[in-house]
Amino acid sequence: MTSTRKLLTVLAIASCAALGLAGCAATGTGGGSSSVGQAAPQDAAAADPAEPDSSVVITGRITIVADDPIAAARDATGIVTDAGGRVAARTERAAEEGGQASAELTLRVPADAVEDVRTDLAALGTVKETALESAEVGAARRDLDARITTLRTSIARYTEWLGTAAETSDLIELETAIAERQSELEGLEAQSRELADQVAMSTITLSLMSEYVPVTSAPGDVGEALVQGWEGFVAFWGAMLIGLGLSLPWLVLLAAIALAVIWLVLRNRRAKDARPLPPPAALDAALFAAPAEPPAPR
């Protein structure tokens, strides 16, 4: 084994040990600073002691009854925008046939402005439900930061050794190791960015709806009774006309068949009536003719 390959093996073992130490330090099992932290770049060193050592993701749902949910949704958009947030999703539905109008917005609100935005939203109508939840993700963020720092240090070392490698096999091994670590680093950085966005911008689902008004079927006075009666009368005959229009082709067909049957019956009767009768003399002869003599016995 060449000296470069030996060095590569030692580096791989050291990197694995460094990743294990970083995980322990992130979860709080280690009290002092690890060697990984000492080898990290200066911009990824220990955090500022004055900075809070916790991260919170706030999510929730607010339900409000408003006279005009569509207009209230526009006002809610303005409230969130003024607070530095944005509307991530929006759904609106107008009232139809006495139903409820509604609007639903997915709001991304800065974490430090959640309470102010909640207070402003409450002025849009009557608050029916408010549910806010907080999730502590500080340990997860510290773990991600430690793993990212370790991978960056490892990639930097591998890249440095790549420039000094002389054999082709060593170059291939170093490039493969760098590619694997770079891919893992990009995935961890994406997770870190997503988690940071969730911490910085809280997600609140705002549901706006109008007051439910039950539909009354019984008339309140004589005038309403007359109106409903007339409407029922018109609706009945309208339905009858529609049914007649739908059945008209079948009625025409049945009428044609009935006419054909009637025509055949009348034709047969006329044919029987037109048949000639025998003359009267022949009838008398046939009626009064002497009966034939029986045959003589043998």
XYZ file of C-alpha atoms in Angstrom:
298
model
C 0.000 0.000 0.000
C 1.394 3.376 -0.924
C 1.912 6.165 1.559
C -0.974 8.131 -0.001
C -3.356 5.232 0.436
C -2.285 4.798 4.032
C -2.901 8.489 4.607
C -6.327 8.162 2.993
C -7.240 5.279 5.293
C -6.141 7.195 8.373
C -8.163 10.201 7.201
C -11.317 8.108 6.723
C -11.013 6.731 10.259
C -10.419 10.219 11.646
C -13.436 11.599 9.773
C -15.731 8.900 11.163
C -14.482 9.626 14.680
C -15.001 13.349 14.150
C -18.610 12.803 12.995
C -19.306 10.766 16.142
C -17.844 13.452 18.373
C -19.869 16.132 16.573
C -23.120 14.224 17.156
C -22.352 13.828 20.843
C -21.477 17.498 21.238
C -24.694 18.559 19.429
C -26.974 16.502 21.660
C -25.326 17.779 24.848
C -23.523 14.560 25.901
C -20.129 16.232 25.707
C -19.283 19.115 27.968
C -16.196 20.658 26.313
C -15.407 21.663 22.759
C -14.428 18.796 20.416
C -11.524 18.588 18.004
C -14.007 19.021 15.171
C -14.919 22.433 16.470
C -11.249 23.357 16.652
C -10.711 22.255 13.056
C -13.759 24.124 11.763
C -13.398 27.351 9.839
C -13.505 30.535 11.820
C -16.957 31.511 10.534
C -18.432 28.249 11.892
C -16.879 28.486 15.351
C -18.751 28.513 18.628
C -21.949 30.545 18.687
C -22.182 33.866 20.376
C -22.933 33.249 24.075
C -25.449 36.093 24.004
C -27.484 34.340 21.288
C -30.435 32.247 22.613
C -29.593 28.537 22.621
C -33.068 27.483 21.430
C -35.142 27.514 18.269
C -38.931 27.277 18.173
C -41.225 26.451 15.266
C -44.705 27.962 15.700
C -47.690 26.588 13.806
C -51.385 27.116 14.380
C -54.911 27.690 13.144
C -57.319 30.601 13.639
C -61.035 30.471 12.763
C -62.980 33.739 12.481
C -66.621 34.446 11.599
C -66.900 37.628 9.503
C -69.742 39.384 7.713
C -67.863 39.293 4.400
C -65.148 36.604 4.415
C -63.804 37.640 0.992
C -63.241 41.235 2.111
C -61.836 40.010 5.440
C -59.344 37.865 3.506
C -58.104 40.967 1.701
C -57.706 42.768 5.024
C -55.855 39.779 6.500
C -53.476 39.818 3.542
C -52.689 43.456 4.248
C -52.107 42.760 7.954
C -49.651 39.945 7.220
C -47.847 41.903 4.518
C -47.409 44.913 6.791
C -45.902 42.615 9.430
C -43.281 41.378 6.945
C -44.973 38.091 6.128
C -46.691 36.669 3.076
C -49.673 34.563 1.992
C -48.471 31.124 0.886
C -51.885 29.786 -0.223
C -55.385 31.212 -0.652
C -58.829 29.681 -1.265
C -62.095 31.639 -1.515
C -65.690 30.491 -1.993
C -68.667 32.789 -2.477
C -72.062 32.100 -0.910
C -74.470 30.159 -3.130
C -78.204 29.623 -2.524
C -78.095 30.804 1.058
C -74.922 28.892 1.919
C -71.900 30.222 3.771
C -69.158 32.221 2.091
C -65.664 31.238 3.180
C -61.964 31.892 2.645
C -58.886 30.031 3.819
C -55.378 31.492 3.846
C -52.036 29.922 4.709
C -50.013 32.704 6.318
C -46.242 32.872 6.839
C -45.679 35.318 9.664
C -42.364 36.404 11.252
C -42.007 34.558 14.555
C -41.572 37.753 16.574
C -44.765 39.243 15.086
C -47.153 36.329 15.661
C -48.913 37.864 18.654
C -49.352 41.252 16.979
C -50.744 39.622 13.842
C -53.091 37.446 15.895
C -54.447 40.520 17.681
C -55.003 42.362 14.397
C -56.715 39.363 12.824
C -59.122 39.120 15.774
C -60.505 42.529 14.796
C -61.802 41.108 11.472
C -64.754 39.377 13.144
C -65.642 36.961 15.911
C -62.869 34.529 16.788
C -64.254 30.998 17.079
C -61.004 29.066 17.465
C -57.335 29.795 18.085
C -54.806 26.973 18.285
C -51.068 27.725 18.293
C -48.346 25.143 18.899
C -44.613 25.580 19.555
C -42.015 22.918 18.825
C -38.439 23.129 20.150
C -35.928 22.354 17.369
C -32.750 23.814 18.870
C -31.103 20.410 19.306
C -31.881 19.451 15.718
C -30.392 22.706 14.413
C -27.225 22.252 16.462
C -26.849 18.712 15.218
C -27.233 19.832 11.610
C -24.724 22.668 12.074
C -22.159 20.317 13.608
C -22.534 17.753 10.832
C -22.308 20.447 8.165
C -19.133 21.867 9.751
C -17.532 18.432 9.914
C -18.363 17.635 6.298
C -16.985 20.963 5.092
C -13.737 20.341 6.964
C -13.534 16.819 5.593
C -14.131 17.994 2.034
C -11.464 20.663 2.397
C -8.912 18.084 3.559
C -9.786 15.626 0.800
C -9.529 18.407 -1.773
C -6.093 19.350 -0.442
C -4.874 15.744 -0.668
C -6.360 15.440 -4.143
C -3.834 18.010 -5.341
C -0.926 15.949 -3.980
C -2.071 12.483 -5.124
C 0.183 10.898 -7.720
C -1.463 7.572 -8.572
C -4.649 7.190 -10.585
C -6.252 4.864 -8.030
C -5.686 7.424 -5.299
C -7.232 10.154 -7.436
C -10.311 8.028 -8.086
C -10.751 7.192 -4.407
C -10.336 10.806 -3.352
C -12.768 12.107 -5.988
C -15.349 9.464 -5.006
C -15.016 10.364 -1.323
C -15.345 14.069 -2.096
C -18.450 13.494 -4.271
C -20.163 11.420 -1.570
C -19.469 14.004 1.115
C -20.525 16.872 -1.152
C -23.858 15.182 -1.857
C -24.440 14.584 1.838
C -23.433 18.162 2.609
C -25.954 19.579 0.117
C -28.751 17.501 1.662
C -27.878 18.681 5.175
C -27.667 22.304 4.032
C -31.123 22.004 2.439
C -32.515 20.639 5.716
C -30.846 23.424 7.642
C -32.309 26.105 5.351
C -35.801 24.621 5.605
C -35.593 24.401 9.382
C -34.286 27.961 9.623
C -37.197 29.161 7.465
C -39.703 27.374 9.721
C -38.135 29.000 12.770
C -38.041 32.478 11.252
C -41.498 32.359 9.617
C -44.374 30.788 11.542
C -47.160 29.065 9.599
C -50.757 29.960 10.506
C -53.876 28.721 8.719
C -56.619 31.365 8.793
C -60.208 30.237 8.149
C -62.818 32.935 7.509
C -66.528 32.165 7.162
C -69.833 33.939 7.287
C -72.472 33.347 9.949
C -74.655 30.350 9.182
C -78.286 31.342 8.607
C -80.721 28.386 8.528
C -83.229 28.435 5.683
C -86.868 28.626 6.908
C -89.446 26.760 4.809
C -92.677 27.839 6.552
C -94.126 31.223 5.458
C -94.179 33.954 8.064
C -97.395 35.676 6.978
C -100.187 35.585 4.369
C -98.139 37.461 1.778
C -95.290 34.971 1.962
C -97.811 32.116 1.810
C -99.338 33.559 -1.398
C -95.902 34.008 -2.927
C -94.866 30.461 -2.074
C -98.186 29.103 -3.351
C -97.817 30.926 -6.674
C -94.226 29.767 -6.982
C -95.329 26.182 -6.324
C -98.130 26.508 -8.924
C -95.719 27.826 -11.544
C -93.133 25.197 -10.658
C -95.721 22.399 -10.992
C -96.883 23.386 -14.473
C -93.345 24.119 -15.510
C -92.412 20.590 -14.511
C -95.441 19.255 -16.404
C -94.395 21.087 -19.578
C -90.867 19.799 -19.234
C -92.164 16.245 -18.804
C -94.433 16.691 -21.828
C -91.516 17.883 -23.899
C -89.449 14.889 -22.869
C -92.238 12.411 -23.632
C -93.432 14.049 -26.886
C -91.351 11.823 -29.232
C -92.729 8.696 -27.581
C -96.289 10.057 -27.739
C -95.923 10.666 -31.481
C -94.677 7.123 -31.986
C -97.545 5.632 -29.951
C -100.076 7.763 -31.838
C -98.718 6.543 -35.187
C -98.984 2.914 -34.071
C -102.560 3.456 -32.831
C -103.594 5.064 -36.131
C -102.102 2.160 -38.068
C -104.037 -0.366 -35.955
C -107.295 1.573 -36.356
C -106.795 1.778 -40.119
C -106.261 -1.986 -40.379
C -109.406 -2.715 -38.336
C -111.543 -0.385 -40.451
C -110.143 -1.890 -43.635
C -111.100 -5.417 -42.562
C -114.611 -4.306 -41.651
C -115.113 -2.593 -45.024
C -113.864 -5.685 -46.796
C -116.430 -7.856 -44.956
C -119.227 -5.372 -45.669
C -118.375 -5.303 -49.398
C -118.565 -9.160 -49.831
C -121.750 -10.055 -52.084
C -124.646 -12.056 -50.515
C -126.270 -15.063 -52.321
C -129.698 -14.431 -54.081
C -132.902 -15.026 -52.062
C -134.054 -17.949 -54.211
C -130.897 -19.877 -53.611
C -131.286 -19.238 -49.904
C -134.895 -20.579 -49.924
C -133.856 -23.632 -51.870
C -131.087 -24.322 -49.486
C -133.358 -23.908 -46.479
C -136.389 -25.909 -47.708
C -134.606 -28.599 -49.632
C -135.757 -32.175 -48.815
C -133.358 -34.080 -46.736
C -131.496 -36.763 -48.560
C -132.738 -40.373 -48.156
C -130.588 -42.521 -45.962
C -128.761 -45.321 -47.731
C -130.487 -48.686 -47.899
C -129.264 -51.314 -45.483
C -127.370 -54.257 -46.889
